[in-house]
CSV table of C-alpha atoms in Angstrom, one decimal:
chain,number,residue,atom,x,y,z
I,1,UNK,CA,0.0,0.0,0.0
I,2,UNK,CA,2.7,2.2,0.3
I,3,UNK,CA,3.2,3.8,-3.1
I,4,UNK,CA,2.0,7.1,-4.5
I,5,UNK,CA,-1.2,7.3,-7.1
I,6,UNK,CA,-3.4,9.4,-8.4
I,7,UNK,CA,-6.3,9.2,-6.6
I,8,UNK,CA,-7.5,7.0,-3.3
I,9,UNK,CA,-11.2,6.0,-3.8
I,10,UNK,CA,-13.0,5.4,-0.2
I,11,UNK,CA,-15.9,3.4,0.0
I,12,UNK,CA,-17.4,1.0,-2.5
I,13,UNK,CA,-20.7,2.7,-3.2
I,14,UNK,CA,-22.3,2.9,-6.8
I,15,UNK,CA,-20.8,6.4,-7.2
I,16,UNK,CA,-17.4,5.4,-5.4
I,17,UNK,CA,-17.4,2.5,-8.1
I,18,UNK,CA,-18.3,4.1,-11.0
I,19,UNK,CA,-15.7,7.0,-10.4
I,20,UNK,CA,-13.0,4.5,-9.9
I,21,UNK,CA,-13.6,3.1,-13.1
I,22,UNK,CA,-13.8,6.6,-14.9
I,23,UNK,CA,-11.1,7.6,-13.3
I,24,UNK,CA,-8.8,4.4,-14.4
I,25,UNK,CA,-10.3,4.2,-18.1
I,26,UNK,CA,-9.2,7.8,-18.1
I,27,UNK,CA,-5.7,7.0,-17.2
I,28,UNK,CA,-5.4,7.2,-13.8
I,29,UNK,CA,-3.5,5.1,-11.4
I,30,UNK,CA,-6.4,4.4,-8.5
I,31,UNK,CA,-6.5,2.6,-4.8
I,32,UNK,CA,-9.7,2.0,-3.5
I,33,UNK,CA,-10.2,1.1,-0.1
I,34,UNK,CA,-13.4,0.0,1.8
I,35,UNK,CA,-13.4,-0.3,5.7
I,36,UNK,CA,-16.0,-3.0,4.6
I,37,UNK,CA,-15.9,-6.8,3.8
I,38,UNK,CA,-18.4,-6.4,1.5
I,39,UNK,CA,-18.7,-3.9,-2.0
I,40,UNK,CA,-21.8,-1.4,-2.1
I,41,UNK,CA,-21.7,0.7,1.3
I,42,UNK,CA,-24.8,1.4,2.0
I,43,UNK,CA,-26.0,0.1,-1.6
I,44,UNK,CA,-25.4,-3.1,-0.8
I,45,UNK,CA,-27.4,-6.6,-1.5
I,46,UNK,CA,-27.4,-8.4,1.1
I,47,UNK,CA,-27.2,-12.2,0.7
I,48,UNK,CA,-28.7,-14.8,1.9
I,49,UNK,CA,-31.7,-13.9,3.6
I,50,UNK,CA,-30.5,-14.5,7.5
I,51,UNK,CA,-28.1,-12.0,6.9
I,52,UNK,CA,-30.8,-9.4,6.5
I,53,UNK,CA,-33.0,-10.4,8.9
I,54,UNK,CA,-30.4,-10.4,11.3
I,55,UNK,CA,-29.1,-6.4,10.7
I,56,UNK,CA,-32.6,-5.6,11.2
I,57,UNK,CA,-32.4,-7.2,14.5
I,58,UNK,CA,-35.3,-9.4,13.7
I,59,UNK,CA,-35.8,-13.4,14.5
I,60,UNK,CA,-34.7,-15.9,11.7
I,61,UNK,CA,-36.3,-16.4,8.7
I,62,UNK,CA,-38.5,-19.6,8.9
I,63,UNK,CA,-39.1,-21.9,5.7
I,64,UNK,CA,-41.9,-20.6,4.2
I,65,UNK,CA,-38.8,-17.8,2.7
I,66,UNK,CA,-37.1,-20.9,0.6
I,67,UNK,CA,-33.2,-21.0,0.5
I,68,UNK,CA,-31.5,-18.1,2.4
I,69,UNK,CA,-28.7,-18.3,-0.9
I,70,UNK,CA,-31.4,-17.3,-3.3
I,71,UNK,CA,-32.2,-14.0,-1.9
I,72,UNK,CA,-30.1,-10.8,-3.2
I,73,UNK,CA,-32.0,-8.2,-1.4
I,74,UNK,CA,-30.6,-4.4,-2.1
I,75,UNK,CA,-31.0,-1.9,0.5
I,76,UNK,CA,-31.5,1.3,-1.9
I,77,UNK,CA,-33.0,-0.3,-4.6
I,78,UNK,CA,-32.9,1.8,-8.0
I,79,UNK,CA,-33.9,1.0,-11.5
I,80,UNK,CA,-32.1,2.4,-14.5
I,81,UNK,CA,-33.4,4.2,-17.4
I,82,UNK,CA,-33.0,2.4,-20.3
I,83,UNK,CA,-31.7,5.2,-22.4
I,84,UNK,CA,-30.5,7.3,-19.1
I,85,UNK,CA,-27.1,8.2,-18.2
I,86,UNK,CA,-25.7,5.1,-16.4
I,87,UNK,CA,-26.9,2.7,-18.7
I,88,UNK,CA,-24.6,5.1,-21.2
I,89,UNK,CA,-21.4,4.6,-18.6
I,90,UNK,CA,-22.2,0.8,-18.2
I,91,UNK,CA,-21.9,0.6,-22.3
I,92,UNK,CA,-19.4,3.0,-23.2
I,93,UNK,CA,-16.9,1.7,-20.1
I,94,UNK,CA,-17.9,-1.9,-21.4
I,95,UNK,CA,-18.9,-3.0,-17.5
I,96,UNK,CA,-22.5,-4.4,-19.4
I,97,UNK,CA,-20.0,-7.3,-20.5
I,98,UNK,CA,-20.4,-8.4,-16.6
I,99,UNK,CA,-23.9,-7.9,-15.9
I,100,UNK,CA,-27.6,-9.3,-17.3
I,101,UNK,CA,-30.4,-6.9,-17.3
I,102,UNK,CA,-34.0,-7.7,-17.6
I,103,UNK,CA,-36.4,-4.8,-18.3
I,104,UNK,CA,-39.0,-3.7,-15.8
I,105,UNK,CA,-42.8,-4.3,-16.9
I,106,UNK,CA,-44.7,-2.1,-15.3
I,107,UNK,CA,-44.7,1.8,-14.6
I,108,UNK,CA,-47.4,3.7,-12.9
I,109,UNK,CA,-48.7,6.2,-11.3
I,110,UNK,CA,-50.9,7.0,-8.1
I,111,UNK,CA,-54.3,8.9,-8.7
I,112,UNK,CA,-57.4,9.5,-6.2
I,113,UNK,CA,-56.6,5.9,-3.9
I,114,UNK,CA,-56.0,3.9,-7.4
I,115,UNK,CA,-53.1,3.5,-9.9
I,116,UNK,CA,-52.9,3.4,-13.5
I,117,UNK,CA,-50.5,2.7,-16.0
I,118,UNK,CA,-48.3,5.7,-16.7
I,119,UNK,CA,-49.2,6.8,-20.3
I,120,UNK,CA,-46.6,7.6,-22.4
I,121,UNK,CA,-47.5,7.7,-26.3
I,122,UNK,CA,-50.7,9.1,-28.5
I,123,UNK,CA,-52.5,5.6,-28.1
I,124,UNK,CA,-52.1,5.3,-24.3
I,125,UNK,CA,-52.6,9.1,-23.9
I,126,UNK,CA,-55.9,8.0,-25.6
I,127,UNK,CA,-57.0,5.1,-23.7
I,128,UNK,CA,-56.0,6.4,-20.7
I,129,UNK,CA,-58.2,6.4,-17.2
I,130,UNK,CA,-56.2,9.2,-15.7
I,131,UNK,CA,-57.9,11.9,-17.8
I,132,UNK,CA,-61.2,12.6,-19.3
I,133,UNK,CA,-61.8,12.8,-23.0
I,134,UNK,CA,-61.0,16.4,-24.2
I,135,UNK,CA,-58.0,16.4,-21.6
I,136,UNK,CA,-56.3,13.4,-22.8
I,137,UNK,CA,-56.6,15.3,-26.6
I,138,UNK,CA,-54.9,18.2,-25.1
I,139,UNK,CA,-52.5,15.0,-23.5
I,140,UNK,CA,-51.8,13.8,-26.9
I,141,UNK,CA,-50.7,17.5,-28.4
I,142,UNK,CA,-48.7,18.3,-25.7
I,143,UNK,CA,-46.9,14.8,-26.6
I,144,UNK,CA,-47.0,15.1,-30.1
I,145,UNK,CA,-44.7,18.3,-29.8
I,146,UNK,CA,-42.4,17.2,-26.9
I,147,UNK,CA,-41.5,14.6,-29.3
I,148,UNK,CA,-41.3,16.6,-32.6
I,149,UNK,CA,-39.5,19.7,-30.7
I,150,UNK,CA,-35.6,19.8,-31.7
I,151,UNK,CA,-33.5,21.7,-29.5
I,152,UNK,CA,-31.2,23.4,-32.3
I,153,UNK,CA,-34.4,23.9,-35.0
I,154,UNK,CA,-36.2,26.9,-33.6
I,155,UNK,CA,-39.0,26.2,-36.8
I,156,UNK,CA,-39.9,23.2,-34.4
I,157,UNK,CA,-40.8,25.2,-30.9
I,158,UNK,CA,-44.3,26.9,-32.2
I,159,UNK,CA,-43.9,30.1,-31.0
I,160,UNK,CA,-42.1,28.8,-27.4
I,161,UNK,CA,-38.9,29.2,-26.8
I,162,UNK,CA,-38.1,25.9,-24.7
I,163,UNK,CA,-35.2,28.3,-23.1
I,164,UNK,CA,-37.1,31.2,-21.7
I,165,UNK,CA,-40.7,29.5,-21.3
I,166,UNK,CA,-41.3,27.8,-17.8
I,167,UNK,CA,-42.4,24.4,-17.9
I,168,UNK,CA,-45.8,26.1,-16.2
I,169,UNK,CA,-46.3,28.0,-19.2
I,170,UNK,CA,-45.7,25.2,-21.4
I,171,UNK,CA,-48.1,23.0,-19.5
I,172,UNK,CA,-51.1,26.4,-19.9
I,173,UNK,CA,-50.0,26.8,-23.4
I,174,UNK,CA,-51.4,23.3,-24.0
I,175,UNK,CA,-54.2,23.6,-21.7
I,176,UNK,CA,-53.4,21.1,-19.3
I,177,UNK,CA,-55.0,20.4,-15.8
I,178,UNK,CA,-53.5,20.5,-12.6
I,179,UNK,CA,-53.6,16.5,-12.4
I,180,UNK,CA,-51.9,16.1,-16.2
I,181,UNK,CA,-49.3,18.6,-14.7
I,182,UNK,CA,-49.4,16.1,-12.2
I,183,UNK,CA,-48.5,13.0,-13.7
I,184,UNK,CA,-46.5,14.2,-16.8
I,185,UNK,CA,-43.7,16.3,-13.9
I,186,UNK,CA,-43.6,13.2,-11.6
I,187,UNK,CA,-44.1,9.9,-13.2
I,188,UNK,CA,-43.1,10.9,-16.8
I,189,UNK,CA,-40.1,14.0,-15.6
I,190,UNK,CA,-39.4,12.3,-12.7
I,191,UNK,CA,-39.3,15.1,-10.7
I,192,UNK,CA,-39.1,15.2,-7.2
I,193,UNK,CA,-41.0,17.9,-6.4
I,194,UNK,CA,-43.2,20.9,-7.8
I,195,UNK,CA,-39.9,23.5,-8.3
I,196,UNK,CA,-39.2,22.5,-11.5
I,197,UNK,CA,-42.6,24.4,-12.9
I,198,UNK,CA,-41.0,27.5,-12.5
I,199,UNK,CA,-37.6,26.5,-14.7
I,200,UNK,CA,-37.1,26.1,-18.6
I,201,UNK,CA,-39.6,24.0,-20.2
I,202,UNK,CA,-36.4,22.8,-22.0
I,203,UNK,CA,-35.5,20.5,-19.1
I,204,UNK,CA,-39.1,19.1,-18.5
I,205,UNK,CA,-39.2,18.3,-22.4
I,206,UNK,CA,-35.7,16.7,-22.2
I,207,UNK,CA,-36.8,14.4,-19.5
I,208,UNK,CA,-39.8,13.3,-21.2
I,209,UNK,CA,-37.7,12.3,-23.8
I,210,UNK,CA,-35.8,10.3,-21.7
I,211,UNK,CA,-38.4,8.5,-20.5
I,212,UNK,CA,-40.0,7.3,-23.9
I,213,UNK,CA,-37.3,7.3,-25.6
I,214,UNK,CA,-36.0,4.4,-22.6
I,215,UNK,CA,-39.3,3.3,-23.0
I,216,UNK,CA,-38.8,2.4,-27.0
I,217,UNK,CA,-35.9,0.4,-26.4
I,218,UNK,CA,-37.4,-2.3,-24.7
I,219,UNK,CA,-41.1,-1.9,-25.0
I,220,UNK,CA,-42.9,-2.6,-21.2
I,221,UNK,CA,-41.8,0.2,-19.2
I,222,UNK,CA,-38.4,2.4,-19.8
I,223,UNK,CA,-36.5,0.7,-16.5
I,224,UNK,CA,-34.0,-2.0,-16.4
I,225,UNK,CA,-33.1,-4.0,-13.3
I,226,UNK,CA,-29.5,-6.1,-13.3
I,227,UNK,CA,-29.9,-9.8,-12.8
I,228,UNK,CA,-29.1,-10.8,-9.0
I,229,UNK,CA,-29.6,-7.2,-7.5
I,230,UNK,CA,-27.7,-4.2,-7.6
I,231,UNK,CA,-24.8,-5.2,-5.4
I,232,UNK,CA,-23.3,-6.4,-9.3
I,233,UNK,CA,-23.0,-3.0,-10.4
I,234,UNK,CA,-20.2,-1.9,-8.2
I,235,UNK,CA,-18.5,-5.2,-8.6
I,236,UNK,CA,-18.8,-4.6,-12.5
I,237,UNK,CA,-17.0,-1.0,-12.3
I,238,UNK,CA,-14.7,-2.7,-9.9
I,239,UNK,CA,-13.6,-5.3,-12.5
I,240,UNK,CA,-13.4,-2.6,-15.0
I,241,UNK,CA,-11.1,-0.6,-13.0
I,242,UNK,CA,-9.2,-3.4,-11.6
I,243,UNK,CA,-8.5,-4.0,-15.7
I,244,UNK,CA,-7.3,-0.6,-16.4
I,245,UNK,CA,-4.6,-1.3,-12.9
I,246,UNK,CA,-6.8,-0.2,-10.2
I,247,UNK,CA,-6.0,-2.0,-7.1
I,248,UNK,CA,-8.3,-2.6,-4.1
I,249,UNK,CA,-8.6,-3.5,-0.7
I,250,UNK,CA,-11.8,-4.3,1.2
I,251,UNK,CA,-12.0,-4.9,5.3
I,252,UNK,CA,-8.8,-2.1,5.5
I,253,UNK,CA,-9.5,0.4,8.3
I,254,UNK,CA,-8.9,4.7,6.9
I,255,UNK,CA,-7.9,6.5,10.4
I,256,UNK,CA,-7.2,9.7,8.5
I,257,UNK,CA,-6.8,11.3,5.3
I,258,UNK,CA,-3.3,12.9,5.3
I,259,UNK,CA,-3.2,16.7,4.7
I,260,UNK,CA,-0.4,19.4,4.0
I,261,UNK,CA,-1.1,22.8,3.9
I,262,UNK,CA,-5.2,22.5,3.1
I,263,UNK,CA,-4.9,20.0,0.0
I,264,UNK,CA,-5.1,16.5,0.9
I,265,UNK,CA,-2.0,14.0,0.3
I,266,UNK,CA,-3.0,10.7,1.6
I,267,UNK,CA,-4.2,8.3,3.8
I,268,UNK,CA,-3.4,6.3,6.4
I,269,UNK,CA,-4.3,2.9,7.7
I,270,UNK,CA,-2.8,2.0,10.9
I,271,UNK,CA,1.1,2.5,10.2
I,272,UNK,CA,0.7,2.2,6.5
I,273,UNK,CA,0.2,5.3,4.6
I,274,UNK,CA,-0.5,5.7,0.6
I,275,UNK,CA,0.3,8.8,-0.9
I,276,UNK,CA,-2.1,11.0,-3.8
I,277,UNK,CA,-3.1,13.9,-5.4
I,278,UNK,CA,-6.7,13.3,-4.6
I,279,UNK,CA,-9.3,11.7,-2.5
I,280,UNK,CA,-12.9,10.7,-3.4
I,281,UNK,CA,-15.3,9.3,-0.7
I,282,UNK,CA,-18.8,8.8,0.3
I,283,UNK,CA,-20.3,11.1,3.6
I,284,UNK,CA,-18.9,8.5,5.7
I,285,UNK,CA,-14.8,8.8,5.9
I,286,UNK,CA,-15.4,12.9,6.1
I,287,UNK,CA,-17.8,14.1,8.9
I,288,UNK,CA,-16.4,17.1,9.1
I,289,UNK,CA,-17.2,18.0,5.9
I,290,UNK,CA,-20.7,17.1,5.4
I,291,UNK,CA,-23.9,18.5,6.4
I,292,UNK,CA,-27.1,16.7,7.2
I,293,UNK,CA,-29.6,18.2,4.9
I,294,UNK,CA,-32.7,15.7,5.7
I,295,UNK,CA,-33.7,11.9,6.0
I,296,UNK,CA,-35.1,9.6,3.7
I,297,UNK,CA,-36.8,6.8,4.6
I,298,UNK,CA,-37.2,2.9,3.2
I,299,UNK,CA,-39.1,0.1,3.9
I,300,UNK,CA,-38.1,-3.2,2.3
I,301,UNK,CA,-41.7,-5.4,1.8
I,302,UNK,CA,-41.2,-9.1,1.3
I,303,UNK,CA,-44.2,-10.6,0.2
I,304,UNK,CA,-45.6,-13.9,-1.7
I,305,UNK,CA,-47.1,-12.1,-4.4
I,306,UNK,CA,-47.5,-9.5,-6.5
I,307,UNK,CA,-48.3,-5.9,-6.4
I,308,UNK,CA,-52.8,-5.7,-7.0
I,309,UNK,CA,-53.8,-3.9,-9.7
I,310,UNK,CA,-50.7,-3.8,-11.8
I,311,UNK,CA,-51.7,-7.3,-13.8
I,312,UNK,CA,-49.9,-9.5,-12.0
I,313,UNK,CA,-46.1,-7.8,-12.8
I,314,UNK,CA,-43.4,-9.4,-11.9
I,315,UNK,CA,-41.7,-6.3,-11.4
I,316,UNK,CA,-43.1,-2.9,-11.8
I,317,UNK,CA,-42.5,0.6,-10.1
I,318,UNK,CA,-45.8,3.1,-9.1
I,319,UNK,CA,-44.7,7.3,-8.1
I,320,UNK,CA,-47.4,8.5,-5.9
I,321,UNK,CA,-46.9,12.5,-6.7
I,322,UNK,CA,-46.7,14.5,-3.5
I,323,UNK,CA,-49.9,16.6,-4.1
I,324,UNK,CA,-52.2,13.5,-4.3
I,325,UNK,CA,-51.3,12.7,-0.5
I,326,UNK,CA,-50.9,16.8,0.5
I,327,UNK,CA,-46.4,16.7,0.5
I,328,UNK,CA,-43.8,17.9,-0.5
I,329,UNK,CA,-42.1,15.1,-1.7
I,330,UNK,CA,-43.2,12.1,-3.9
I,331,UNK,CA,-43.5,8.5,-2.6
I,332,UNK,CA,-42.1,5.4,-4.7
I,333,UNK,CA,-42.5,2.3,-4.4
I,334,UNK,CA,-40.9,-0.4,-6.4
I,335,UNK,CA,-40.9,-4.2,-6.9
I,336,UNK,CA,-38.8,-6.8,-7.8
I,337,UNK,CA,-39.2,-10.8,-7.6
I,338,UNK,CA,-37.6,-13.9,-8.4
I,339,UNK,CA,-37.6,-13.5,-12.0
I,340,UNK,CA,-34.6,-11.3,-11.4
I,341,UNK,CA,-32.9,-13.7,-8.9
I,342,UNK,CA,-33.1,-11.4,-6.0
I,343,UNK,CA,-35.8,-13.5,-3.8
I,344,UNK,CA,-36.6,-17.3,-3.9
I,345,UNK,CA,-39.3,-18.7,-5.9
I,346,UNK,CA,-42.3,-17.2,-5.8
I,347,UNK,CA,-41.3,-14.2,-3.6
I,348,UNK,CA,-41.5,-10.5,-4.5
I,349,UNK,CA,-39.2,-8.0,-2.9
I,350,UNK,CA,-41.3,-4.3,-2.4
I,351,UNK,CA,-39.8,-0.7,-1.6
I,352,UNK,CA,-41.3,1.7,-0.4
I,353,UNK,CA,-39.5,5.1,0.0
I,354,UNK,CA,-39.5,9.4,0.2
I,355,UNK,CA,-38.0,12.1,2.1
I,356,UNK,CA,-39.2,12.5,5.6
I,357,UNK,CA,-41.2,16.1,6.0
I,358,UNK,CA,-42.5,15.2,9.7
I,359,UNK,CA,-41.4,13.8,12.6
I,360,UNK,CA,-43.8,10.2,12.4
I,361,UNK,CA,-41.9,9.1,9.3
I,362,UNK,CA,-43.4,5.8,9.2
I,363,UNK,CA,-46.8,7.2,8.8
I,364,UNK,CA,-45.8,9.4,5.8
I,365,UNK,CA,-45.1,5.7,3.4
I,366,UNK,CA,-48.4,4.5,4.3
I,367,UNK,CA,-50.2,5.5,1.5
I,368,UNK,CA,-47.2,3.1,-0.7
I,369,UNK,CA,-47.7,0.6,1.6
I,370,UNK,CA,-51.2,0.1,1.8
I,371,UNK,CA,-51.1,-0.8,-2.2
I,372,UNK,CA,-48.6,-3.5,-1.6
I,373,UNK,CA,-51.5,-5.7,-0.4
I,374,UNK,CA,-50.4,-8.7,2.1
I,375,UNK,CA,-46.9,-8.1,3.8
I,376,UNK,CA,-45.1,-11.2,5.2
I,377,UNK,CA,-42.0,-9.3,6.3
I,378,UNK,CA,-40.8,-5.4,6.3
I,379,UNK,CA,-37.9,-3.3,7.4
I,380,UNK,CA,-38.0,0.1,8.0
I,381,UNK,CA,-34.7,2.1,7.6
I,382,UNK,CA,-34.4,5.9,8.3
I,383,UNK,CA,-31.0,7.4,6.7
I,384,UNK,CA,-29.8,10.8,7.1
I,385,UNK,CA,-29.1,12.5,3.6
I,386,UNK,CA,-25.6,14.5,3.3
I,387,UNK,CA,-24.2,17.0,1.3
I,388,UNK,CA,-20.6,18.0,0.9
I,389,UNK,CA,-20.3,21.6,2.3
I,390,UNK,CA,-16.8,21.5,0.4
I,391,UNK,CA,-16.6,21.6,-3.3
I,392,UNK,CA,-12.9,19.9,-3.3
I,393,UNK,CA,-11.4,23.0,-5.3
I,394,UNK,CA,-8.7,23.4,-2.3
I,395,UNK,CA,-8.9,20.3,-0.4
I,396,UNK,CA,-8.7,17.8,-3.2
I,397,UNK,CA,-11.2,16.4,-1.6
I,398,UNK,CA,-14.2,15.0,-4.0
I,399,UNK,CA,-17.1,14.1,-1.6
I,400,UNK,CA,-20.4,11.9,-3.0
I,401,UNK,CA,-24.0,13.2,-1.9
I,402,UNK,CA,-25.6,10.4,-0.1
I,403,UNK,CA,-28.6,8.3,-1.7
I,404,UNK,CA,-31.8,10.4,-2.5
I,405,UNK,CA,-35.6,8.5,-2.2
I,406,UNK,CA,-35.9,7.9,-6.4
I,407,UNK,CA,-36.7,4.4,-7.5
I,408,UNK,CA,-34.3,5.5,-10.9
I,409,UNK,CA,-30.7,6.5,-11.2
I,410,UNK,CA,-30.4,9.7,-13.1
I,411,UNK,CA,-29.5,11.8,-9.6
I,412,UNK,CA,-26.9,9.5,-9.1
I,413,UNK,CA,-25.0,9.6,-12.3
I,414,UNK,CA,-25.6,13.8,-12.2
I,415,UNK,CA,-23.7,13.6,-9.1
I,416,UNK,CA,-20.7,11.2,-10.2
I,417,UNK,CA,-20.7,13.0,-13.3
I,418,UNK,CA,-20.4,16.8,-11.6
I,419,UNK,CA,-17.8,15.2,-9.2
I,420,UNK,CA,-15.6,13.8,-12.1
I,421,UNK,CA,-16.0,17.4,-13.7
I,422,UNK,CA,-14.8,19.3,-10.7
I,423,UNK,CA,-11.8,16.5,-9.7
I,424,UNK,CA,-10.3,16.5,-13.3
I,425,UNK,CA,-11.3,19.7,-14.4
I,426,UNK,CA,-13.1,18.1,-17.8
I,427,UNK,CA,-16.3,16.6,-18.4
I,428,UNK,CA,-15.9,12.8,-18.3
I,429,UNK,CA,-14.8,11.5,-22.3
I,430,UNK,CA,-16.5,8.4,-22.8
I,431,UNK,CA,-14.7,7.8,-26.2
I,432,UNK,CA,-11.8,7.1,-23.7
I,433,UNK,CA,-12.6,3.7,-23.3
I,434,UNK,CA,-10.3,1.5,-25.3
I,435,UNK,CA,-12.7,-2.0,-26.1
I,436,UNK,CA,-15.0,-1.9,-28.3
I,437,UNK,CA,-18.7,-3.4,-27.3
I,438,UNK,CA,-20.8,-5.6,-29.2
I,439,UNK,CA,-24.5,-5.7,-29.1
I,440,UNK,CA,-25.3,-4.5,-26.0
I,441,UNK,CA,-28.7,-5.3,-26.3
I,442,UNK,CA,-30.5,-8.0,-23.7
């Protein structure tokens, strides 16, 4: 351990991960550490089931569960977008060479006490039961120029600049209501909250795009879920990097991170120390330079069958906008079963998740859970959210936000994307990568 490199990765998060990887395919010469046994940090899967139960502090598992070995069960789990911006990493660093996807089938939305399939093209706009007749007309034009506006072709934009107009204009221009507005900035944006109405309608537009666009690739729903859980993800940017000469540890202890005159030079474990030019770590290794900013919570459902009223999916995600239920935040929920070998046969692994507004957190998921149906087993896990309150200009010292309460990935790669930017100075080059993929396709 004791050499010099460019840059000491701590933690083996998603974002710690996929940073070491850029950071190697980019040329870098990378240690990453984890005071762990086990890759993922807090986005871990835990495996087998006994081991879950038991961090919960709840009695074993009995029989009914199957084999403890056949359960993968993630702690923040996240779908990706099929078209979205890790699913671009994964291919253009060639880590989908280590992982098997399967596509989600089912994405909805939460209306009144009932859900319904989110709709996302002319046809669904038109047989949807979210809207009434002349609305889902109105639906359908506002679709038909999201998908026809080009960014760089102002003869597309009919009379709106998608720069200067707010997405609230937009929406009035086309006449929408307030629960269109509703669905179309939560469970087709995939916004978080209502701010977004008062920015450029360019953004709102671009994530729509996204979304059908992700949805066109694979036809059910525009999320894909890796085979076996999440927990493969950072173990596939871990290979990647350990390919380009990354070397790591696991189970190695970080007592400090070494500075000299405000810039950090190193760690040190015990009497070893490593020498760099920069550090990258989750909240964790750097209390000192983090602030608590809020809580999310989760609950992780185990159940025997399927989410009612979403046809029987065998996996499926439902966004429960934070106006139907008087918030601030939106509620997901997700699912995930054996099909993806995450839960033994016949079992279904539910999420339920959002930012905590009030001090009785567990009542604020109810309205997610009471749409699950039966519950065998659940989990409740409240996590405080961090941000860095240093930008790493000075310090050298690039700090990951912690896990937000989305069901989807695009936050996360935003953030491992900005944090590349500002540790190397240049957006992140993904012709870089020196293998060439083949058909990436499932």
């Amino acid at each position: 351990m004791d050499e010099e490199y460019d840059a000491i990765v701590l933690g083996t998060g998603l974002k710690e991960c996929i940073l070491s990887g850029m950071l190697s395919v980019s040329g870098k010469k990378v240690l990453h550490i984890d005071r762990n046994q086990y890759y993922g940090g807090e986005c871990a899967s835990i495996t087998p089931l006994e081991e879950l139960f038991s961090r919960f502090g709840a009695p074993a598992p009995d029989e009914t569960y199957g084999r403890g070995r056949d359960w993968n069960v993630d702690l923040i789990p996240k779908f990706l977008m099929a078209n979205g911006l890790l699913v671009k990493l994964l291919i253009h660093t060639g880590v989908t060479k280590y992982l098997e996807f399967k596509s989600v089938e089912g994405s909805y939305v939460y209306k009144g006490g009932k859900i319904s399939k989110v709709p996302v093209d002319q046809k669904e706009a038109l047989a949807s039961d979210l809207m009434g007749m002349f609305e889902k007309r109105r639906f359908r034009n506002f679709l038909i120029f999201v998908q026809d506006v080009k960014e760089d072709d102002p003869r597309t934009w009919k009379d709106l600049d998608p720069d200067t107009t707010t997405t609230q204009q937009l929406y009035l221009k086309f006449g929408l209501d307030k629960n269109t507005q509703d669905f179309t900035g939560h469970a087709l944006a995939l916004y978080r909250d209502d701010e977004y109405l008062n920015e450029p309608a360019v953004q709102t537009i671009r994530r729509i795009k996204l979304y059908s666009d992700s949805l066109a690739r694979y036809g059910k729903s525009p999320y894909l879920y890796p085979m076996y859980g999440l927990g493969e993800l950072p173990q596939g940017f871990a290979r990647l990097s350990a390919i380009y000469g990354g070397t790591y540890m696991l189970d190695k202890p970080v007592d400090e991170i070494v500075m000299e005159n405000g810039r950090a030079v190193g760690i040190r474990s015990g009497e070893e120390v490593a020498r760099c030019k920069q550090v990258y770590c989750d909240p964790s290794y750097v209390p000192d330079k983090v602030k608590k900013t809020g809580q999310v919570i989760r609950c992780i459902c185990l159940m025997d069958h399927p989410i009612p009223n979403t046809k029987d999916a065998l996996s499926t995600q439902i966004i429960i906008p934070q106006k139907q239920v008087n918030r601030k935040s939106d509620i997901y929920v997700s699912q995930v079963s054996y099909t993806h070998q995450v839960a033994a046969k016949g079992w279904f692994i539910a999420m339920v998740s959002t930012t905590v507004e009030t001090d009785n957190p567990e009542a604020e998921i109810k309205p997610g859970l009471e749409l699950l149906g039966c519950i065998k087993q659940k989990f409740v896990c409240l996590s405080d959210y961090f941000e860095p309150t240093d930008n790493g200009k000075e310090s050298q010292i690039f700090i990951s936000a912690s896990y937000d309460a989305t069901t989807h990935f695009e936050t996360t790669c935003l953030d491992v994307l900005d944090i590349f930017k500002r540790g190397t100075g240049e957006e992140f080059d993904f012709s870089k990568v020196k293998h060439e993929l083949g058909d990436e396709e499932q």
